[in-house]
């Protein structure tokens, strides 16, 4: 029986994947905030193979606690899906003093991917699917101000975390060449819960676009299921079912190492 860990597995695409893998007979660990939403995913036939870990992944300490819990409870993890999402249009500082989106969309993912290396190492065909839309510019990271205390915009913050998540694949592949590490975004907008704190224009825009052009979460994640069920070792990027080129910058290895040093220093 495979063990599949899904952050943001209580809603949207994460929940669609949780439902699929519970139905397929796998063990599924859901990390999210709402136990009620987790309970709603279960049936009497699947509940025994499901585990819920309540966490706020915009907290560095909570992310580390979840990883410790997973390490203690699971010798092997076959697949990790990183799909927790809470879109903030404005800069928000957490009680820990960090910028919330940088932690939720990058630091917590770094903590999961690096902290679970031994669990991936014990799997025959380990795979990480990181739902960070690939294709951000190579120079999208502001190494002098990773938490964007100045010049924060939604667009800059979004591009930076997407680029950082592509570079995280370099660290993951270095640690385990057998690991498949995929940055993945849907082919088009998905009618999910759009969890977030955004202005009216973005809220209405997402709702209207979602209604007109949006895919259902269970349809959107079909390519992800294909990736998880037949993983190819190494880094890759996808939009929907289509492979996309990885962004190659002039200093990718150095940039990946700089990111790791910054997170490990708590910057
Ligand atoms: N929807 C789209 O069109 C679209 C487009 C491009 C990329 N993506 C990416 O695809 C992924 C999934 O998106 P989605 O739209 O399907 O998600 P969604 O429906 O908005 O669901 C978000 C999930 O993240 C969890 N979550 C939110 N804040 C959290 C926190 N602080 N700590 C832990 N968990 C938290 C939620 O948990 P609770 O429900 O328990 O609160 C929920 O399970 C995200 O990475 C998103 O950026 C989505």
PDB file of C-alpha atoms and ligand atoms in Angstrom:
ATOM      1  CA  UNK A   1       0.000   0.000   0.000  1.00  0.00           C
ATOM      2  CA  UNK A   2       1.418   3.404  -0.996  1.00  0.00           C
ATOM      3  CA  UNK A   3       1.511   6.327   1.420  1.00  0.00           C
ATOM      4  CA  UNK A   4       0.463   9.628  -0.152  1.00  0.00           C
ATOM      5  CA  UNK A   5       0.820  12.868   1.828  1.00  0.00           C
ATOM      6  CA  UNK A   6      -1.240  15.844   0.594  1.00  0.00           C
ATOM      7  CA  UNK A   7      -0.963  19.336   2.013  1.00  0.00           C
ATOM      8  CA  UNK A   8      -4.112  21.345   1.331  1.00  0.00           C
ATOM      9  CA  UNK A   9      -5.859  17.977   1.021  1.00  0.00           C
ATOM     10  CA  UNK A  10      -9.119  19.211   2.552  1.00  0.00           C
ATOM     11  CA  UNK A  11     -10.328  21.287  -0.414  1.00  0.00           C
ATOM     12  CA  UNK A  12      -9.950  22.007  -4.128  1.00  0.00           C
ATOM     13  CA  UNK A  13      -7.439  19.932  -6.072  1.00  0.00           C
ATOM     14  CA  UNK A  14      -5.812  18.504  -2.928  1.00  0.00           C
ATOM     15  CA  UNK A  15      -9.163  17.102  -1.800  1.00  0.00           C
ATOM     16  CA  UNK A  16      -9.833  15.678  -5.281  1.00  0.00           C
ATOM     17  CA  UNK A  17      -6.505  13.815  -5.050  1.00  0.00           C
ATOM     18  CA  UNK A  18      -7.203  12.658  -1.491  1.00  0.00           C
ATOM     19  CA  UNK A  19     -10.575  11.232  -2.578  1.00  0.00           C
ATOM     20  CA  UNK A  20      -8.995   9.540  -5.592  1.00  0.00           C
ATOM     21  CA  UNK A  21      -6.179   7.847  -3.659  1.00  0.00           C
ATOM     22  CA  UNK A  22      -8.451   6.793  -0.799  1.00  0.00           C
ATOM     23  CA  UNK A  23     -10.704   5.209  -3.435  1.00  0.00           C
ATOM     24  CA  UNK A  24      -7.659   3.542  -5.031  1.00  0.00           C
ATOM     25  CA  UNK A  25      -6.761   1.777  -1.763  1.00  0.00           C
ATOM     26  CA  UNK A  26      -3.753   3.869  -0.713  1.00  0.00           C
ATOM     27  CA  UNK A  27      -2.943   5.287   2.705  1.00  0.00           C
ATOM     28  CA  UNK A  28      -3.560   9.053   2.569  1.00  0.00           C
ATOM     29  CA  UNK A  29      -2.299  11.659   5.012  1.00  0.00           C
ATOM     30  CA  UNK A  30      -4.089  14.993   4.675  1.00  0.00           C
ATOM     31  CA  UNK A  31      -2.532  18.165   6.065  1.00  0.00           C
ATOM     32  CA  UNK A  32      -4.897  21.116   6.321  1.00  0.00           C
ATOM     33  CA  UNK A  33      -6.837  23.297   8.671  1.00  0.00           C
ATOM     34  CA  UNK A  34     -10.380  21.948   8.720  1.00  0.00           C
ATOM     35  CA  UNK A  35     -11.082  18.573  10.320  1.00  0.00           C
ATOM     36  CA  UNK A  36     -14.738  18.869   9.280  1.00  0.00           C
ATOM     37  CA  UNK A  37     -13.707  19.059   5.594  1.00  0.00           C
ATOM     38  CA  UNK A  38     -11.369  16.077   6.105  1.00  0.00           C
ATOM     39  CA  UNK A  39     -14.168  14.049   7.713  1.00  0.00           C
ATOM     40  CA  UNK A  40     -16.384  14.828   4.722  1.00  0.00           C
ATOM     41  CA  UNK A  41     -13.841  13.104   2.419  1.00  0.00           C
ATOM     42  CA  UNK A  42     -14.157   9.766   4.199  1.00  0.00           C
ATOM     43  CA  UNK A  43     -16.428   6.783   3.760  1.00  0.00           C
ATOM     44  CA  UNK A  44     -16.730   3.769   6.042  1.00  0.00           C
ATOM     45  CA  UNK A  45     -14.558   1.861   3.554  1.00  0.00           C
ATOM     46  CA  UNK A  46     -11.722   4.408   3.465  1.00  0.00           C
ATOM     47  CA  UNK A  47     -11.569   5.994   6.945  1.00  0.00           C
ATOM     48  CA  UNK A  48      -9.115   3.430   8.340  1.00  0.00           C
ATOM     49  CA  UNK A  49      -6.517   4.371   5.685  1.00  0.00           C
ATOM     50  CA  UNK A  50      -6.816   8.134   6.202  1.00  0.00           C
ATOM     51  CA  UNK A  51      -4.981  10.369   8.643  1.00  0.00           C
ATOM     52  CA  UNK A  52      -5.499  14.074   9.304  1.00  0.00           C
ATOM     53  CA  UNK A  53      -2.846  16.457  10.589  1.00  0.00           C
ATOM     54  CA  UNK A  54      -4.190  19.876  11.478  1.00  0.00           C
ATOM     55  CA  UNK A  55      -1.657  22.601  10.745  1.00  0.00           C
ATOM     56  CA  UNK A  56      -1.172  26.192   9.744  1.00  0.00           C
ATOM     57  CA  UNK A  57       1.559  25.984   7.131  1.00  0.00           C
ATOM     58  CA  UNK A  58       2.090  29.746   7.160  1.00  0.00           C
ATOM     59  CA  UNK A  59       3.822  29.025  10.486  1.00  0.00           C
ATOM     60  CA  UNK A  60       7.390  27.725  10.197  1.00  0.00           C
ATOM     61  CA  UNK A  61       7.101  25.997  13.584  1.00  0.00           C
ATOM     62  CA  UNK A  62       3.890  24.239  12.546  1.00  0.00           C
ATOM     63  CA  UNK A  63       5.475  23.029   9.302  1.00  0.00           C
ATOM     64  CA  UNK A  64       8.438  21.620  11.243  1.00  0.00           C
ATOM     65  CA  UNK A  65       6.077  19.965  13.768  1.00  0.00           C
ATOM     66  CA  UNK A  66       4.150  18.233  10.954  1.00  0.00           C
ATOM     67  CA  UNK A  67       7.366  16.969   9.364  1.00  0.00           C
ATOM     68  CA  UNK A  68       8.553  15.577  12.747  1.00  0.00           C
ATOM     69  CA  UNK A  69       5.169  13.875  13.153  1.00  0.00           C
ATOM     70  CA  UNK A  70       5.395  12.349   9.662  1.00  0.00           C
ATOM     71  CA  UNK A  71       8.956  11.159  10.283  1.00  0.00           C
ATOM     72  CA  UNK A  72       7.923   9.502  13.517  1.00  0.00           C
ATOM     73  CA  UNK A  73       4.865   7.798  12.014  1.00  0.00           C
ATOM     74  CA  UNK A  74       5.961   6.827   8.484  1.00  0.00           C
ATOM     75  CA  UNK A  75       9.154   5.050   7.448  1.00  0.00           C
ATOM     76  CA  UNK A  76       8.249   5.436   3.783  1.00  0.00           C
ATOM     77  CA  UNK A  77       6.409   8.123   1.826  1.00  0.00           C
ATOM     78  CA  UNK A  78       5.694   7.313  -1.823  1.00  0.00           C
ATOM     79  CA  UNK A  79       4.182  10.622  -2.908  1.00  0.00           C
ATOM     80  CA  UNK A  80       4.016  14.127  -1.500  1.00  0.00           C
ATOM     81  CA  UNK A  81       1.600  16.626  -3.036  1.00  0.00           C
ATOM     82  CA  UNK A  82       2.129  20.244  -1.983  1.00  0.00           C
ATOM     83  CA  UNK A  83      -1.216  21.969  -2.581  1.00  0.00           C
ATOM     84  CA  UNK A  84      -1.915  24.141   0.475  1.00  0.00           C
ATOM     85  CA  UNK A  85      -2.957  27.574  -0.721  1.00  0.00           C
ATOM     86  CA  UNK A  86      -4.225  30.807   0.785  1.00  0.00           C
ATOM     87  CA  UNK A  87      -3.895  33.703  -1.638  1.00  0.00           C
ATOM     88  CA  UNK A  88      -3.088  37.049  -0.056  1.00  0.00           C
ATOM     89  CA  UNK A  89      -3.014  40.082  -2.273  1.00  0.00           C
ATOM     90  CA  UNK A  90      -1.351  42.153   0.414  1.00  0.00           C
ATOM     91  CA  UNK A  91       1.756  41.536   2.493  1.00  0.00           C
ATOM     92  CA  UNK A  92       0.877  39.878   5.806  1.00  0.00           C
ATOM     93  CA  UNK A  93       3.233  39.299   8.722  1.00  0.00           C
ATOM     94  CA  UNK A  94       2.541  36.241  10.900  1.00  0.00           C
ATOM     95  CA  UNK A  95       2.846  35.998  14.689  1.00  0.00           C
ATOM     96  CA  UNK A  96       6.326  34.515  14.056  1.00  0.00           C
ATOM     97  CA  UNK A  97       7.305  37.744  12.278  1.00  0.00           C
ATOM     98  CA  UNK A  98       7.525  36.218   8.781  1.00  0.00           C
ATOM     99  CA  UNK A  99       5.754  37.137   5.554  1.00  0.00           C
ATOM    100  CA  UNK A 100       2.846  34.674   5.397  1.00  0.00           C
ATOM    101  CA  UNK A 101       2.827  33.843   1.664  1.00  0.00           C
ATOM    102  CA  UNK A 102       6.591  33.268   1.510  1.00  0.00           C
ATOM    103  CA  UNK A 103       6.287  30.753   4.345  1.00  0.00           C
ATOM    104  CA  UNK A 104       3.121  29.017   3.065  1.00  0.00           C
ATOM    105  CA  UNK A 105       4.179  28.849  -0.581  1.00  0.00           C
ATOM    106  CA  UNK A 106       7.904  28.227  -0.157  1.00  0.00           C
ATOM    107  CA  UNK A 107       9.438  27.809   3.313  1.00  0.00           C
ATOM    108  CA  UNK A 108       6.962  25.145   4.464  1.00  0.00           C
ATOM    109  CA  UNK A 109       7.446  23.289   1.161  1.00  0.00           C
ATOM    110  CA  UNK A 110      11.227  23.426   1.652  1.00  0.00           C
ATOM    111  CA  UNK A 111      10.777  22.002   5.176  1.00  0.00           C
ATOM    112  CA  UNK A 112       8.630  19.119   3.850  1.00  0.00           C
ATOM    113  CA  UNK A 113      10.809  18.249   0.845  1.00  0.00           C
ATOM    114  CA  UNK A 114      14.141  18.365   2.698  1.00  0.00           C
ATOM    115  CA  UNK A 115      12.827  16.994   6.014  1.00  0.00           C
ATOM    116  CA  UNK A 116      11.237  13.893   4.459  1.00  0.00           C
ATOM    117  CA  UNK A 117      14.300  12.840   2.404  1.00  0.00           C
ATOM    118  CA  UNK A 118      14.726   9.578   4.340  1.00  0.00           C
ATOM    119  CA  UNK A 119      11.032   8.708   3.807  1.00  0.00           C
ATOM    120  CA  UNK A 120      11.391   9.285   0.037  1.00  0.00           C
ATOM    121  CA  UNK A 121      14.606   7.261   0.093  1.00  0.00           C
ATOM    122  CA  UNK A 122      12.678   4.260   1.438  1.00  0.00           C
ATOM    123  CA  UNK A 123      10.149   4.371  -1.441  1.00  0.00           C
ATOM    124  CA  UNK A 124      10.677   2.471  -4.691  1.00  0.00           C
ATOM    125  CA  UNK A 125       9.456   5.303  -6.978  1.00  0.00           C
ATOM    126  CA  UNK A 126       9.147   8.442  -4.844  1.00  0.00           C
ATOM    127  CA  UNK A 127       7.506  11.541  -6.267  1.00  0.00           C
ATOM    128  CA  UNK A 128       6.881  15.123  -5.166  1.00  0.00           C
ATOM    129  CA  UNK A 129       4.231  17.133  -7.025  1.00  0.00           C
ATOM    130  CA  UNK A 130       4.578  20.773  -6.078  1.00  0.00           C
ATOM    131  CA  UNK A 131       1.586  22.797  -7.325  1.00  0.00           C
ATOM    132  CA  UNK A 132       3.689  25.865  -8.091  1.00  0.00           C
ATOM    133  CA  UNK A 133       3.002  27.036 -11.635  1.00  0.00           C
ATOM    134  CA  UNK A 134       6.292  26.644 -13.553  1.00  0.00           C
ATOM    135  CA  UNK A 135       7.815  29.199 -15.881  1.00  0.00           C
ATOM    136  CA  UNK A 136       8.667  32.173 -13.650  1.00  0.00           C
ATOM    137  CA  UNK A 137      11.676  34.229 -14.744  1.00  0.00           C
ATOM    138  CA  UNK A 138      15.103  33.030 -13.640  1.00  0.00           C
ATOM    139  CA  UNK A 139      15.747  36.328 -11.836  1.00  0.00           C
ATOM    140  CA  UNK A 140      12.409  36.450  -9.979  1.00  0.00           C
ATOM    141  CA  UNK A 141      14.009  35.984  -6.532  1.00  0.00           C
ATOM    142  CA  UNK A 142      14.964  39.032  -4.481  1.00  0.00           C
ATOM    143  CA  UNK A 143      17.749  37.489  -2.413  1.00  0.00           C
ATOM    144  CA  UNK A 144      18.285  40.746  -0.515  1.00  0.00           C
ATOM    145  CA  UNK A 145      14.678  40.851   0.695  1.00  0.00           C
ATOM    146  CA  UNK A 146      13.107  37.398   0.431  1.00  0.00           C
ATOM    147  CA  UNK A 147      10.134  38.391   2.602  1.00  0.00           C
ATOM    148  CA  UNK A 148       9.638  41.571   0.542  1.00  0.00           C
ATOM    149  CA  UNK A 149       9.530  44.038   3.407  1.00  0.00           C
ATOM    150  CA  UNK A 150       9.853  46.618   0.643  1.00  0.00           C
ATOM    151  CA  UNK A 151       8.335  46.572  -2.825  1.00  0.00           C
ATOM    152  CA  UNK A 152       5.851  43.776  -2.067  1.00  0.00           C
ATOM    153  CA  UNK A 153       3.354  43.208  -4.830  1.00  0.00           C
ATOM    154  CA  UNK A 154       1.218  40.140  -5.398  1.00  0.00           C
ATOM    155  CA  UNK A 155       2.853  39.590  -8.795  1.00  0.00           C
ATOM    156  CA  UNK A 156       6.448  39.803  -7.440  1.00  0.00           C
ATOM    157  CA  UNK A 157       5.672  37.582  -4.463  1.00  0.00           C
ATOM    158  CA  UNK A 158       3.927  35.006  -6.668  1.00  0.00           C
ATOM    159  CA  UNK A 159       6.765  34.924  -9.234  1.00  0.00           C
ATOM    160  CA  UNK A 160       9.396  34.605  -6.486  1.00  0.00           C
ATOM    161  CA  UNK A 161       7.760  31.623  -4.795  1.00  0.00           C
ATOM    162  CA  UNK A 162       7.186  29.889  -8.138  1.00  0.00           C
ATOM    163  CA  UNK A 163      10.855  30.297  -9.076  1.00  0.00           C
ATOM    164  CA  UNK A 164      12.015  29.224  -5.611  1.00  0.00           C
ATOM    165  CA  UNK A 165       9.938  26.055  -5.908  1.00  0.00           C
ATOM    166  CA  UNK A 166      11.594  25.200  -9.228  1.00  0.00           C
ATOM    167  CA  UNK A 167      15.003  25.637  -7.569  1.00  0.00           C
ATOM    168  CA  UNK A 168      13.905  23.455  -4.648  1.00  0.00           C
ATOM    169  CA  UNK A 169      13.856  20.631  -7.198  1.00  0.00           C
ATOM    170  CA  UNK A 170      17.626  20.985  -7.618  1.00  0.00           C
ATOM    171  CA  UNK A 171      18.136  20.357  -3.899  1.00  0.00           C
ATOM    172  CA  UNK A 172      15.659  17.469  -3.919  1.00  0.00           C
ATOM    173  CA  UNK A 173      17.274  15.797  -6.942  1.00  0.00           C
ATOM    174  CA  UNK A 174      20.748  16.241  -5.421  1.00  0.00           C
ATOM    175  CA  UNK A 175      19.617  14.511  -2.235  1.00  0.00           C
ATOM    176  CA  UNK A 176      17.929  11.658  -4.115  1.00  0.00           C
ATOM    177  CA  UNK A 177      18.464  11.119  -7.875  1.00  0.00           C
ATOM    178  CA  UNK A 178      15.631   8.542  -7.861  1.00  0.00           C
ATOM    179  CA  UNK A 179      13.098  11.144  -6.760  1.00  0.00           C
ATOM    180  CA  UNK A 180      10.695  12.623  -9.330  1.00  0.00           C
ATOM    181  CA  UNK A 181      10.175  16.307  -8.509  1.00  0.00           C
ATOM    182  CA  UNK A 182       7.497  18.029 -10.562  1.00  0.00           C
ATOM    183  CA  UNK A 183       6.385  21.643 -10.480  1.00  0.00           C
ATOM    184  CA  UNK A 184       2.847  21.576 -11.793  1.00  0.00           C
ATOM    185  CA  UNK A 185       0.095  24.057 -12.581  1.00  0.00           C
ATOM    186  CA  UNK A 186      -3.341  23.384 -14.049  1.00  0.00           C
ATOM    187  CA  UNK A 187      -3.846  24.039 -17.772  1.00  0.00           C
ATOM    188  CA  UNK A 188      -6.512  26.638 -16.925  1.00  0.00           C
ATOM    189  CA  UNK A 189      -8.379  28.040 -13.965  1.00  0.00           C
ATOM    190  CA  UNK A 190      -9.877  25.471 -11.600  1.00  0.00           C
ATOM    191  CA  UNK A 191     -13.164  25.953  -9.745  1.00  0.00           C
ATOM    192  CA  UNK A 192     -11.698  25.422  -6.298  1.00  0.00           C
ATOM    193  CA  UNK A 193     -12.412  27.123  -2.978  1.00  0.00           C
ATOM    194  CA  UNK A 194      -9.934  29.926  -3.890  1.00  0.00           C
ATOM    195  CA  UNK A 195      -9.015  30.182  -0.209  1.00  0.00           C
ATOM    196  CA  UNK A 196      -7.585  33.618   0.436  1.00  0.00           C
ATOM    197  CA  UNK A 197      -7.806  37.220   1.485  1.00  0.00           C
ATOM    198  CA  UNK A 198      -8.071  39.179  -1.726  1.00  0.00           C
ATOM    199  CA  UNK A 199      -9.779  42.346  -2.962  1.00  0.00           C
ATOM    200  CA  UNK A 200     -13.231  42.346  -4.526  1.00  0.00           C
ATOM    201  CA  UNK A 201     -11.905  42.640  -8.102  1.00  0.00           C
ATOM    202  CA  UNK A 202      -9.762  39.506  -7.769  1.00  0.00           C
ATOM    203  CA  UNK A 203     -12.524  37.622  -5.923  1.00  0.00           C
ATOM    204  CA  UNK A 204     -15.170  38.457  -8.537  1.00  0.00           C
ATOM    205  CA  UNK A 205     -12.702  37.889 -11.407  1.00  0.00           C
ATOM    206  CA  UNK A 206     -11.806  34.410 -10.126  1.00  0.00           C
ATOM    207  CA  UNK A 207     -15.476  33.518  -9.534  1.00  0.00           C
ATOM    208  CA  UNK A 208     -16.567  34.692 -13.013  1.00  0.00           C
ATOM    209  CA  UNK A 209     -13.587  33.139 -14.818  1.00  0.00           C
ATOM    210  CA  UNK A 210     -13.993  29.959 -12.799  1.00  0.00           C
ATOM    211  CA  UNK A 211     -17.648  29.719 -13.781  1.00  0.00           C
ATOM    212  CA  UNK A 212     -17.058  30.479 -17.468  1.00  0.00           C
ATOM    213  CA  UNK A 213     -13.793  28.685 -18.135  1.00  0.00           C
ATOM    214  CA  UNK A 214     -12.978  26.717 -15.000  1.00  0.00           C
ATOM    215  CA  UNK A 215     -12.306  23.023 -14.732  1.00  0.00           C
ATOM    216  CA  UNK A 216     -13.638  20.887 -11.906  1.00  0.00           C
ATOM    217  CA  UNK A 217     -10.889  19.923  -9.440  1.00  0.00           C
ATOM    218  CA  UNK A 218     -11.297  16.197 -10.148  1.00  0.00           C
ATOM    219  CA  UNK A 219     -10.827  16.826 -13.893  1.00  0.00           C
ATOM    220  CA  UNK A 220      -7.898  19.193 -13.340  1.00  0.00           C
ATOM    221  CA  UNK A 221      -5.924  16.661 -11.274  1.00  0.00           C
ATOM    222  CA  UNK A 222      -6.084  13.803 -13.794  1.00  0.00           C
ATOM    223  CA  UNK A 223      -2.589  14.629 -15.112  1.00  0.00           C
ATOM    224  CA  UNK A 224      -1.269  14.731 -11.537  1.00  0.00           C
ATOM    225  CA  UNK A 225      -2.567  11.208 -10.996  1.00  0.00           C
ATOM    226  CA  UNK A 226      -0.700  10.154 -14.160  1.00  0.00           C
ATOM    227  CA  UNK A 227       2.527  11.700 -12.813  1.00  0.00           C
ATOM    228  CA  UNK A 228       2.174  10.086  -9.377  1.00  0.00           C
ATOM    229  CA  UNK A 229       1.307   6.657 -10.755  1.00  0.00           C
ATOM    230  CA  UNK A 230       4.214   6.576 -13.264  1.00  0.00           C
ATOM    231  CA  UNK A 231       6.910   8.910 -11.949  1.00  0.00           C
ATOM    232  CA  UNK A 232      10.141   9.591 -13.879  1.00  0.00           C
ATOM    233  CA  UNK A 233      13.171  10.372 -11.712  1.00  0.00           C
ATOM    234  CA  UNK A 234      14.517  13.924 -11.903  1.00  0.00           C
ATOM    235  CA  UNK A 235      13.029  17.385 -12.257  1.00  0.00           C
ATOM    236  CA  UNK A 236      10.176  18.243 -14.586  1.00  0.00           C
ATOM    237  CA  UNK A 237       7.591  20.962 -15.116  1.00  0.00           C
ATOM    238  CA  UNK A 238       4.006  20.584 -16.366  1.00  0.00           C
ATOM    239  CA  UNK A 239       0.951  22.704 -17.152  1.00  0.00           C
ATOM    240  CA  UNK A 240      -1.947  20.269 -17.068  1.00  0.00           C
ATOM    241  CA  UNK A 241      -0.768  17.195 -18.984  1.00  0.00           C
ATOM    242  CA  UNK A 242       1.768  19.131 -21.077  1.00  0.00           C
ATOM    243  CA  UNK A 243       5.439  19.064 -20.236  1.00  0.00           C
ATOM    244  CA  UNK A 244       7.058  22.488 -20.128  1.00  0.00           C
ATOM    245  CA  UNK A 245      10.749  23.369 -20.222  1.00  0.00           C
ATOM    246  CA  UNK A 246      12.413  24.053 -16.898  1.00  0.00           C
ATOM    247  CA  UNK A 247      13.572  27.651 -16.556  1.00  0.00           C
ATOM    248  CA  UNK A 248      17.363  27.625 -16.717  1.00  0.00           C
ATOM    249  CA  UNK A 249      19.182  30.577 -15.154  1.00  0.00           C
ATOM    250  CA  UNK A 250      22.871  31.440 -15.095  1.00  0.00           C
ATOM    251  CA  UNK A 251      23.402  30.442 -11.432  1.00  0.00           C
ATOM    252  CA  UNK A 252      20.723  27.893 -10.589  1.00  0.00           C
ATOM    253  CA  UNK A 253      22.831  25.637  -8.337  1.00  0.00           C
ATOM    254  CA  UNK A 254      24.197  28.643  -6.472  1.00  0.00           C
ATOM    255  CA  UNK A 255      20.732  30.189  -6.163  1.00  0.00           C
ATOM    256  CA  UNK A 256      19.295  26.921  -4.825  1.00  0.00           C
ATOM    257  CA  UNK A 257      22.079  26.754  -2.224  1.00  0.00           C
ATOM    258  CA  UNK A 258      21.451  30.404  -1.265  1.00  0.00           C
ATOM    259  CA  UNK A 259      17.771  29.675  -0.720  1.00  0.00           C
ATOM    260  CA  UNK A 260      18.590  26.664   1.443  1.00  0.00           C
ATOM    261  CA  UNK A 261      21.018  28.720   3.533  1.00  0.00           C
ATOM    262  CA  UNK A 262      18.441  31.493   3.955  1.00  0.00           C
ATOM    263  CA  UNK A 263      15.708  29.115   5.128  1.00  0.00           C
ATOM    264  CA  UNK A 264      18.060  27.244   7.446  1.00  0.00           C
ATOM    265  CA  UNK A 265      19.175  30.569   8.965  1.00  0.00           C
ATOM    266  CA  UNK A 266      15.514  31.506   9.525  1.00  0.00           C
ATOM    267  CA  UNK A 267      15.762  34.486   7.205  1.00  0.00           C
TER     268      UNK A 267
HETATM  269  N1  LIG B   1      -7.437  26.984  -8.549  1.00  0.00           N
HETATM  270  C1  LIG B   1      -6.680  27.372  -9.583  1.00  0.00           C
HETATM  271  O1  LIG B   1      -7.183  27.795 -10.647  1.00  0.00           O
HETATM  272  C2  LIG B   1      -5.174  27.311  -9.483  1.00  0.00           C
HETATM  273  C3  LIG B   1      -4.404  27.872 -10.527  1.00  0.00           C
HETATM  274  C4  LIG B   1      -3.015  27.807 -10.449  1.00  0.00           C
HETATM  275  C5  LIG B   1      -2.411  27.184  -9.366  1.00  0.00           C
HETATM  276  N2  LIG B   1      -3.161  26.647  -8.377  1.00  0.00           N
HETATM  277  C6  LIG B   1      -2.469  26.010  -7.249  1.00  0.00           C
HETATM  278  O2  LIG B   1      -3.010  24.714  -6.988  1.00  0.00           O
HETATM  279  C7  LIG B   1      -2.931  24.413  -5.593  1.00  0.00           C
HETATM  280  C8  LIG B   1      -4.291  24.003  -5.065  1.00  0.00           C
HETATM  281  O3  LIG B   1      -5.149  25.110  -5.258  1.00  0.00           O
HETATM  282  P1  LIG B   1      -6.742  25.028  -5.053  1.00  0.00           P
HETATM  283  O4  LIG B   1      -7.261  26.257  -5.731  1.00  0.00           O
HETATM  284  O5  LIG B   1      -7.233  23.684  -5.453  1.00  0.00           O
HETATM  285  O6  LIG B   1      -6.843  25.200  -3.462  1.00  0.00           O
HETATM  286  P2  LIG B   1      -8.095  25.647  -2.576  1.00  0.00           P
HETATM  287  O7  LIG B   1      -9.372  25.032  -3.073  1.00  0.00           O
HETATM  288  O8  LIG B   1      -8.056  27.124  -2.382  1.00  0.00           O
HETATM  289  O9  LIG B   1      -7.758  24.912  -1.190  1.00  0.00           O
HETATM  290  C9  LIG B   1      -6.701  25.368  -0.407  1.00  0.00           C
HETATM  291  C10 LIG B   1      -6.270  24.278   0.531  1.00  0.00           C
HETATM  292  O10 LIG B   1      -5.149  24.783   1.286  1.00  0.00           O
HETATM  293  C11 LIG B   1      -5.428  24.649   2.672  1.00  0.00           C
HETATM  294  N3  LIG B   1      -4.840  25.759   3.406  1.00  0.00           N
HETATM  295  C12 LIG B   1      -5.100  27.094   3.261  1.00  0.00           C
HETATM  296  N4  LIG B   1      -4.347  27.808   4.116  1.00  0.00           N
HETATM  297  C13 LIG B   1      -3.610  26.915   4.825  1.00  0.00           C
HETATM  298  C14 LIG B   1      -2.672  27.039   5.860  1.00  0.00           C
HETATM  299  N5  LIG B   1      -2.318  28.233   6.357  1.00  0.00           N
HETATM  300  N6  LIG B   1      -2.101  25.922   6.362  1.00  0.00           N
HETATM  301  C15 LIG B   1      -2.447  24.705   5.879  1.00  0.00           C
HETATM  302  N7  LIG B   1      -3.333  24.512   4.887  1.00  0.00           N
HETATM  303  C16 LIG B   1      -3.925  25.613   4.370  1.00  0.00           C
HETATM  304  C17 LIG B   1      -6.948  24.648   2.777  1.00  0.00           C
HETATM  305  O11 LIG B   1      -7.265  24.024   3.999  1.00  0.00           O
HETATM  306  P3  LIG B   1      -8.688  24.186   4.753  1.00  0.00           P
HETATM  307  O12 LIG B   1      -9.719  24.062   3.676  1.00  0.00           O
HETATM  308  O13 LIG B   1      -8.662  23.032   5.701  1.00  0.00           O
HETATM  309  O14 LIG B   1      -8.699  25.524   5.385  1.00  0.00           O
HETATM  310  C18 LIG B   1      -7.331  23.858   1.541  1.00  0.00           C
HETATM  311  O15 LIG B   1      -7.196  22.477   1.764  1.00  0.00           O
HETATM  312  C19 LIG B   1      -2.357  25.664  -4.932  1.00  0.00           C
HETATM  313  O16 LIG B   1      -0.965  25.524  -4.783  1.00  0.00           O
HETATM  314  C20 LIG B   1      -2.648  26.770  -5.929  1.00  0.00           C
HETATM  315  O17 LIG B   1      -1.713  27.835  -5.855  1.00  0.00           O
HETATM  316  C21 LIG B   1      -4.545  26.713  -8.405  1.00  0.00           C
END
